XYZ file of C-alpha atoms in Angstrom:
583
model
C 112.846 57.597 114.624
C 110.876 57.203 117.856
C 107.148 57.109 117.172
C 104.321 58.615 119.199
C 103.432 55.310 120.851
C 106.795 54.740 122.503
C 105.779 56.342 125.806
C 102.346 54.768 125.934
C 101.537 51.738 128.149
C 101.492 48.502 126.224
C 97.795 47.896 126.784
C 97.029 50.967 124.642
C 99.224 49.935 121.715
C 97.003 49.047 118.759
C 97.429 45.641 117.152
C 100.252 45.420 114.634
C 99.053 45.850 111.055
C 99.826 43.363 108.345
C 102.824 44.283 106.245
C 101.919 46.844 103.577
C 98.692 47.981 105.260
C 100.049 51.208 106.811
C 99.303 54.506 105.097
C 101.954 55.899 102.767
C 102.815 58.820 105.042
C 103.485 56.567 108.058
C 105.516 54.210 105.873
C 107.687 57.047 104.654
C 108.327 58.278 108.210
C 108.605 54.761 109.699
C 105.847 55.495 112.206
C 103.354 53.061 113.700
C 100.056 53.317 111.812
C 96.685 52.112 113.106
C 95.281 51.705 109.598
C 92.158 53.757 110.307
C 90.421 55.029 107.172
C 90.024 57.561 105.726
C 92.757 59.033 107.988
C 94.904 57.277 110.578
C 95.482 58.780 114.011
C 99.109 59.693 113.238
C 98.000 61.861 110.305
C 95.085 63.319 112.276
C 97.379 64.375 115.131
C 99.806 65.920 112.635
C 96.946 67.786 110.922
C 97.780 65.976 107.666
C 94.494 64.181 107.036
C 94.587 65.261 103.402
C 97.898 63.406 102.902
C 96.775 60.130 104.491
C 96.604 57.639 101.622
C 96.634 53.861 101.393
C 98.083 51.673 98.682
C 95.860 48.615 98.836
C 97.081 47.231 95.523
C 93.759 47.881 93.816
C 94.761 51.157 92.248
C 97.292 53.940 92.295
C 97.098 56.691 94.869
C 96.802 60.356 93.979
C 100.454 60.853 94.887
C 101.569 57.996 92.667
C 99.505 59.284 89.756
C 100.876 62.801 90.213
C 104.471 61.578 90.357
C 103.968 59.560 87.181
C 102.441 62.590 85.456
C 105.365 64.781 86.484
C 107.853 62.138 85.320
C 106.142 61.902 81.927
C 106.143 65.686 81.520
C 109.810 65.951 82.451
C 110.690 63.187 80.007
C 108.700 64.859 77.236
C 110.363 68.209 77.909
C 113.804 66.636 77.542
C 112.782 64.987 74.282
C 111.483 68.233 72.827
C 114.518 70.244 73.858
C 117.085 67.822 72.509
C 116.401 64.172 71.817
C 120.103 63.383 72.209
C 120.711 65.374 75.363
C 119.186 65.204 78.811
C 119.250 67.904 81.467
C 118.291 67.871 85.090
C 115.790 70.709 84.921
C 114.257 73.274 82.620
C 113.782 76.753 84.002
C 112.198 79.959 82.802
C 113.720 82.866 84.689
C 111.580 85.885 85.468
C 113.753 88.904 86.302
C 110.831 90.758 87.882
C 110.585 88.459 90.883
C 112.960 87.225 93.534
C 113.921 83.578 94.105
C 112.618 82.142 97.327
C 113.420 78.668 98.599
C 110.512 76.308 98.242
C 109.259 74.136 101.029
C 109.582 70.389 100.758
C 106.668 69.053 98.812
C 105.877 66.558 101.525
C 104.725 69.398 103.746
C 102.021 70.408 101.322
C 98.472 69.589 102.090
C 96.019 70.880 104.580
C 93.322 70.250 107.069
C 89.850 69.570 105.875
C 87.554 72.578 106.038
C 84.709 70.268 106.875
C 86.374 69.642 110.226
C 86.015 73.331 111.119
C 82.344 74.248 111.546
C 81.347 77.614 112.987
C 81.736 76.437 116.571
C 84.954 74.484 116.105
C 86.874 74.266 119.333
C 90.271 73.215 118.077
C 92.685 76.020 117.250
C 94.957 75.924 114.196
C 97.763 77.520 116.154
C 100.167 74.857 114.984
C 100.621 76.972 111.866
C 103.152 79.448 113.198
C 104.337 80.960 109.938
C 103.839 80.769 106.220
C 106.782 80.789 103.863
C 106.879 83.351 101.080
C 106.025 81.839 97.699
C 108.687 80.147 95.605
C 108.416 82.747 92.889
C 111.048 81.259 90.627
C 109.797 77.777 89.897
C 111.125 75.209 87.480
C 108.707 75.101 84.623
C 108.567 74.863 80.869
C 106.524 76.263 78.007
C 105.417 72.711 77.359
C 104.087 72.074 80.848
C 102.447 75.497 81.200
C 98.758 75.550 80.334
C 98.003 79.287 80.275
C 94.263 78.917 80.075
C 92.134 81.165 82.200
C 89.435 78.542 82.518
C 90.935 75.041 82.551
C 91.707 73.280 85.807
C 94.420 70.645 85.630
C 94.401 67.578 87.800
C 97.436 68.439 90.003
C 95.464 71.337 91.492
C 92.893 68.921 92.810
C 95.322 68.057 95.579
C 94.550 71.472 97.041
C 90.816 71.477 96.378
C 89.218 70.636 99.698
C 85.541 71.343 99.777
C 84.431 73.840 102.380
C 80.936 72.980 103.610
C 78.436 74.860 101.467
C 76.870 76.777 104.347
C 80.264 77.873 105.664
C 81.554 78.837 102.215
C 78.474 80.932 101.468
C 78.670 82.627 104.870
C 82.346 83.460 104.437
C 81.736 84.823 100.961
C 78.884 87.029 102.178
C 81.142 88.320 104.961
C 83.769 89.253 102.377
C 81.557 90.890 99.742
C 81.024 94.206 101.633
C 84.826 94.623 101.679
C 85.557 93.762 98.037
C 85.743 97.412 96.906
C 87.957 98.261 99.845
C 90.464 95.635 98.671
C 89.874 96.465 94.972
C 88.668 92.981 94.079
C 86.882 93.360 90.742
C 84.655 90.291 90.652
C 81.110 89.738 89.437
C 79.368 88.925 92.709
C 76.597 86.713 91.335
C 79.054 84.643 89.343
C 81.219 84.277 92.398
C 78.255 83.096 94.443
C 77.103 80.631 91.801
C 80.610 79.208 91.411
C 80.383 77.771 94.923
C 77.553 75.512 93.782
C 79.592 73.969 90.986
C 81.907 70.946 91.069
C 85.333 71.711 92.502
C 87.082 71.749 89.132
C 84.650 74.404 87.851
C 85.026 76.734 90.834
C 87.382 79.696 91.082
C 90.995 78.852 91.794
C 91.839 77.802 95.399
C 94.367 80.647 95.691
C 91.579 83.188 95.237
C 88.877 81.395 97.209
C 91.078 80.653 100.208
C 92.327 84.253 100.181
C 88.698 85.411 100.185
C 87.879 83.068 103.073
C 90.995 84.340 104.882
C 89.829 87.959 104.662
C 86.293 86.961 105.614
C 87.621 85.428 108.827
C 89.802 88.497 109.366
C 86.940 90.965 109.035
C 84.479 88.859 111.041
C 86.072 89.795 114.389
C 84.477 86.713 115.946
C 86.737 84.157 117.670
C 85.009 81.196 116.004
C 86.117 82.479 112.592
C 89.250 84.444 113.512
C 90.908 81.248 114.700
C 90.776 79.868 111.158
C 92.862 82.633 109.568
C 96.054 80.503 109.746
C 94.189 77.630 108.105
C 93.022 79.576 105.065
C 96.319 81.448 104.842
C 98.161 78.138 104.724
C 95.792 76.762 102.111
C 96.063 79.829 99.889
C 99.870 79.840 99.969
C 100.062 76.088 99.385
C 97.695 76.415 96.434
C 99.985 79.090 95.002
C 103.020 76.833 95.447
C 101.164 74.138 93.511
C 99.947 76.580 90.857
C 103.506 77.531 89.923
C 104.051 73.980 88.661
C 101.008 74.045 86.382
C 99.508 77.525 85.931
C 95.789 77.748 85.216
C 93.061 80.307 85.959
C 95.642 83.064 85.852
C 93.353 85.994 86.647
C 92.031 84.233 89.760
C 95.577 83.674 90.978
C 96.553 87.299 90.335
C 93.604 88.495 92.411
C 94.416 85.971 95.122
C 98.048 87.123 95.258
C 96.881 90.714 95.748
C 94.697 89.657 98.659
C 97.543 87.684 100.221
C 99.908 90.618 99.774
C 97.500 93.007 101.471
C 96.913 90.569 104.321
C 100.625 90.321 105.045
C 101.158 94.077 104.682
C 98.399 95.145 107.069
C 99.718 92.665 109.623
C 103.202 94.134 109.432
C 104.758 91.232 107.507
C 106.212 93.518 104.870
C 108.656 91.169 103.143
C 106.030 88.477 102.643
C 103.567 91.083 101.463
C 105.965 92.312 98.818
C 106.758 88.808 97.638
C 103.103 88.297 96.740
C 102.844 91.792 95.287
C 105.866 90.911 93.139
C 104.153 87.722 92.022
C 100.978 89.582 91.034
C 102.916 92.304 89.198
C 105.020 89.763 87.341
C 101.950 87.798 86.268
C 100.031 90.772 84.868
C 103.087 91.690 82.812
C 103.812 88.147 81.676
C 100.245 87.615 80.528
C 99.954 91.082 79.022
C 97.055 92.365 81.111
C 98.594 95.847 80.951
C 98.175 95.832 77.160
C 94.579 94.661 76.878
C 93.016 95.792 73.631
C 96.331 96.912 72.187
C 97.965 93.622 71.218
C 99.837 93.659 67.925
C 100.847 90.679 65.831
C 104.570 90.348 65.369
C 107.085 87.835 64.113
C 106.940 84.914 66.520
C 109.941 83.222 68.112
C 108.210 80.077 69.264
C 107.482 80.971 72.886
C 105.065 83.886 72.572
C 102.016 81.642 73.080
C 103.302 80.498 76.453
C 101.867 83.543 78.220
C 98.738 84.160 76.162
C 95.281 84.077 77.673
C 92.510 82.671 75.504
C 89.865 85.157 74.367
C 87.461 86.090 77.149
C 84.238 84.079 77.041
C 82.110 87.184 77.478
C 82.149 90.852 78.445
C 82.141 90.137 82.178
C 85.220 87.946 81.970
C 86.948 90.595 79.883
C 86.014 93.211 82.450
C 87.384 91.104 85.298
C 90.717 90.925 83.481
C 90.840 94.714 83.192
C 89.958 95.101 86.864
C 92.609 92.551 87.864
C 95.314 94.631 86.207
C 94.246 97.826 87.971
C 94.015 96.001 91.288
C 97.696 95.119 90.952
C 98.543 98.619 89.692
C 96.999 100.334 92.732
C 98.593 97.881 95.154
C 101.976 98.371 93.515
C 101.891 102.161 93.223
C 100.540 102.869 96.716
C 102.641 100.484 98.786
C 105.807 101.148 96.781
C 105.378 104.854 97.502
C 104.639 104.194 101.169
C 107.816 102.142 101.549
C 109.915 104.353 99.255
C 110.858 101.675 96.776
C 110.509 101.696 92.990
C 107.252 100.302 91.626
C 107.220 96.807 90.190
C 105.173 97.695 87.104
C 106.943 100.065 84.739
C 105.065 102.200 82.245
C 107.001 102.623 79.031
C 108.531 103.787 76.913
C 108.100 100.974 74.434
C 105.104 98.999 73.247
C 105.795 96.011 75.490
C 105.856 97.968 78.750
C 103.426 100.836 78.136
C 100.147 100.566 80.036
C 97.351 100.578 77.465
C 94.616 98.883 79.477
C 91.483 101.073 79.592
C 90.607 102.691 82.893
C 88.592 100.354 85.134
C 84.814 100.660 85.255
C 82.123 99.339 87.566
C 81.431 95.664 86.934
C 77.856 96.480 85.902
C 79.245 98.466 82.955
C 80.988 95.364 81.689
C 77.803 93.365 82.216
C 76.062 95.556 79.623
C 79.192 95.493 77.422
C 79.957 99.184 77.837
C 83.623 99.078 76.842
C 86.000 101.672 75.572
C 87.504 100.525 72.286
C 90.191 103.187 72.250
C 93.527 101.444 71.870
C 97.141 102.534 72.214
C 95.947 105.195 74.618
C 99.032 105.202 76.876
C 96.436 105.343 79.616
C 98.449 106.506 82.617
C 101.005 108.583 80.739
C 98.263 110.523 78.972
C 96.476 111.229 82.241
C 99.635 112.393 83.989
C 100.849 114.541 81.114
C 97.450 116.074 80.284
C 98.657 116.262 76.689
C 95.212 115.702 75.180
C 91.611 115.968 76.238
C 90.678 112.335 76.755
C 87.281 111.470 75.226
C 84.486 110.433 77.551
C 84.482 106.972 75.961
C 87.945 106.393 77.386
C 86.399 106.055 80.825
C 88.229 106.996 83.960
C 85.314 108.237 86.068
C 84.374 105.161 88.106
C 85.304 104.786 91.773
C 87.964 102.267 90.796
C 89.382 104.595 88.134
C 89.640 107.456 90.624
C 91.609 105.171 92.938
C 93.921 104.221 90.083
C 94.485 107.862 89.101
C 95.185 108.908 92.688
C 97.625 106.000 93.013
C 99.408 107.091 89.837
C 99.710 110.657 91.146
C 101.146 109.468 94.458
C 103.753 107.430 92.600
C 104.651 110.331 90.302
C 104.934 112.765 93.213
C 107.278 110.343 94.968
C 109.533 110.084 91.921
C 109.713 113.839 91.426
C 110.199 114.542 95.143
C 113.361 112.486 95.159
C 114.796 114.539 92.322
C 115.681 117.027 95.089
C 118.228 116.382 97.806
C 117.804 117.266 101.465
C 119.529 120.601 100.884
C 116.883 121.645 98.368
C 119.241 121.275 95.422
C 117.802 119.898 92.186
C 119.358 116.613 91.109
C 118.173 116.959 87.507
C 117.868 120.011 85.212
C 114.082 119.608 84.984
C 113.369 119.128 88.703
C 111.742 122.548 89.139
C 109.656 122.243 85.985
C 108.594 118.692 86.805
C 107.635 119.612 90.356
C 105.370 122.435 89.221
C 103.788 120.236 86.544
C 103.014 117.465 89.037
C 101.658 119.986 91.531
C 99.324 121.305 88.844
C 98.192 117.782 87.904
C 97.359 116.884 91.495
C 95.465 120.110 92.132
C 93.472 119.697 88.932
C 92.608 116.149 89.920
C 91.421 117.258 93.378
C 89.283 119.966 91.779
C 87.657 117.384 89.492
C 86.291 115.141 92.265
C 83.596 115.737 94.864
C 84.758 118.177 97.574
C 85.485 116.788 101.016
C 82.654 118.700 102.710
C 80.055 117.095 100.405
C 81.077 113.476 100.978
C 78.529 112.945 103.730
C 75.669 113.176 101.233
C 76.695 110.210 99.065
C 76.228 106.464 99.401
C 78.498 104.794 101.957
C 80.556 102.876 99.384
C 81.109 106.055 97.356
C 82.075 107.963 100.496
C 84.608 105.300 101.478
C 86.169 105.533 98.046
C 86.257 109.342 98.111
C 87.929 109.299 101.518
C 90.685 107.091 100.118
C 91.028 109.124 96.911
C 91.276 112.457 98.751
C 93.723 110.881 101.202
C 95.988 109.681 98.391
C 95.837 113.055 96.640
C 96.795 115.015 99.764
C 99.534 112.472 100.501
C 100.867 113.060 96.985
C 101.105 116.805 97.660
C 102.795 116.205 101.012
C 105.324 113.863 99.417
C 105.973 116.414 96.644
C 106.572 119.309 99.058
C 108.168 117.667 102.090
C 111.861 117.512 101.157
C 112.003 121.035 99.733
C 110.064 122.268 102.745
C 113.086 121.431 104.881
C 114.942 124.445 103.493
C 112.351 126.552 101.662
C 109.673 128.495 103.533
C 107.321 128.654 100.542
C 107.349 124.894 100.028
C 107.027 124.327 103.760
C 103.850 126.428 103.796
C 102.497 124.401 100.890
C 103.312 121.224 102.791
C 101.452 122.496 105.861
C 98.467 123.381 103.688
C 98.364 119.839 102.284
C 98.622 118.401 105.807
C 95.659 120.539 106.884
C 93.814 119.243 103.832
C 94.443 115.746 105.171
C 92.933 116.813 108.501
C 89.749 117.834 106.691
C 89.542 114.389 105.123
C 90.120 112.644 108.458
C 87.379 114.790 109.977
C 84.884 113.134 107.613
C 85.777 109.603 108.741
C 83.241 108.089 111.119
C 83.595 104.953 113.219
C 81.322 103.212 110.691
C 83.673 104.150 107.838
C 86.955 103.104 109.389
C 86.767 99.351 108.726
C 85.848 99.885 105.060
C 88.863 101.993 104.086
C 91.869 100.871 102.099
C 94.586 100.207 104.712
C 97.026 102.414 102.779
C 95.307 105.454 104.326
C 97.188 104.799 107.569
C 100.553 105.569 106.007
C 99.121 108.663 104.296
C 97.617 110.021 107.506
C 100.907 109.451 109.321
C 102.742 111.502 106.672
C 100.555 114.499 107.539
C 101.304 114.070 111.234
C 105.040 114.113 110.529
C 104.610 117.478 108.798
C 103.090 118.943 111.969
C 105.727 117.321 114.187
C 108.501 118.812 112.073
C 106.813 122.205 112.350
C 106.617 121.892 116.136
C 110.386 121.467 116.237
C 110.821 124.683 114.221
C 107.993 126.779 115.639
C 110.289 129.039 117.662
C 112.361 129.790 114.562
C 109.967 131.119 111.957
C 106.448 129.698 112.170
C 103.598 131.773 113.631
C 101.532 128.692 114.471
C 101.495 127.726 118.130
C 102.790 124.421 119.419
C 99.438 123.723 121.063
C 97.601 123.923 117.756
C 100.141 121.702 116.056
C 99.983 119.225 118.918
C 96.207 119.145 118.575
C 96.551 118.296 114.884
C 98.929 115.444 115.680
C 96.509 114.218 118.342
C 93.659 114.156 115.826
C 95.678 112.042 113.425
C 96.952 109.752 116.175
C 93.394 109.143 117.345
C 92.337 108.277 113.796
C 95.245 105.856 113.456
C 94.341 104.256 116.769
C 90.823 103.631 115.467
C 92.253 102.248 112.242
C 94.560 99.926 114.182
C 91.502 98.123 115.534
C 91.082 96.780 111.996
C 94.629 96.927 110.620
C 97.495 96.281 113.081
C 100.006 98.139 110.906
C 98.273 101.389 111.889
C 99.198 100.638 115.500
C 102.859 100.534 114.521
C 102.468 103.906 112.778
C 100.840 105.320 115.912
C 103.769 104.181 118.059
C 106.251 105.791 115.689
C 104.353 109.074 115.791
C 104.302 109.047 119.572
C 108.047 108.376 119.639
C 108.694 111.247 117.223
C 106.466 113.540 119.256
C 108.446 112.732 122.372
C 111.616 113.999 120.722
C 110.179 117.459 120.009
């Protein structure tokens, strides 16, 4: 291989190092090394300072220690499986997630955050893409350490300290957006964790995802340029985590943030890979059945995916919130993209969602928990079979989001029980449609009306905007297909679309950057109702084309404002304009 010095005049060639003095990375690649410590120039130019290590004979490098640890674990696994038989690998297959090819481990690593102060001039544009996570990793019950608090040594390879001032600033930039992204974390604990040793901090997947979103929301070039850096770090930390899982709840929350980042930037496949990872993890570790665990006859592996008891009420609350974060992400984006949700909900004790409705983190701080178990939380809400006691919760901002997400998912399922000719595909299609319609309307009647939202606190208003948006989108999805051939259902669909216009009318420029990005898809669905009506207006609708065009313009303008924060909204705007041009 030709090294980087081959085209350089001889007077600039550094003196030849003694044999064995080059760093391990240069040795492996047969490149000329200048021996500079802590990082040689070859590694600096390649942005691999974190992988520049020297074997001076005085001790083993981190890489050597890690390889020896892995070799010991693999050997022990083979012994435990069958002392008289050896196999090349041990794999646990998870059917909920898709296999993705893993990157070569030699590419792992990262730049040092300390080299990127606020005014850093270098751009991390060398990171052109980030591979989806290798969601089917070779692992074993023996090597898995499913503790929510321990921090095993292999992860330290990805722990690179961000300067304290920068870390605190990034965290403060993220905190105002935590509700928007449904991150249920205790803020003071999160702040204090940054002052602890690296092994006691939150997992790098979560922290780098938080720093990524902080840079994203900052809208300042000095921080925006570091998005690829923190994105790369978060994904690399996840790759590493798969080999030795720890701090599971942190990683679940981090995967949700990564999924949302990819989705709002139009990288749908990568977004769904991380959503799949988060959904698989909450099911594997039983976060959907919190408070309803039952002892059963063991088969030797059940402890593999068991979290230790929460240390206190706040930690328990964060686990509940982590499940509902994944639930909302799954239900909303699956409905938007017309694909089945990743998290099923029964029947059967293992798959039924029994986690209590999420509450505000302050409620967990004072240990205000619902102890109702085996509630069939979502199924009970959707069926309205019983009057749920107040102690069961379900009235927080987060809970309203979860309920609206569940209704959108249910409306999507029922809507597709009709074909495009308005013919029922199942015997209960008509009955189910009316029942879902009633559930959605009752839910809308139970929350603050749209015209009163201006009188509440900003964070509550942002949440209500999203909740009303999801509810109207659920009605539109329920009515749209039948509205193609049935005048009554078409009128209902138009009424729901006008309801969406009322919600959009309450959205100010100050609100727009604090909304869940899923609202863009919901708003666009209302615009498509009006566009369809414009194409049929001469046939049987009394509404004028000008009025309908004005409605579409209102929604397009709102999407254009939203696209200033979330690029995916710009794509939706372009599609609307294309559809409008065909009318």
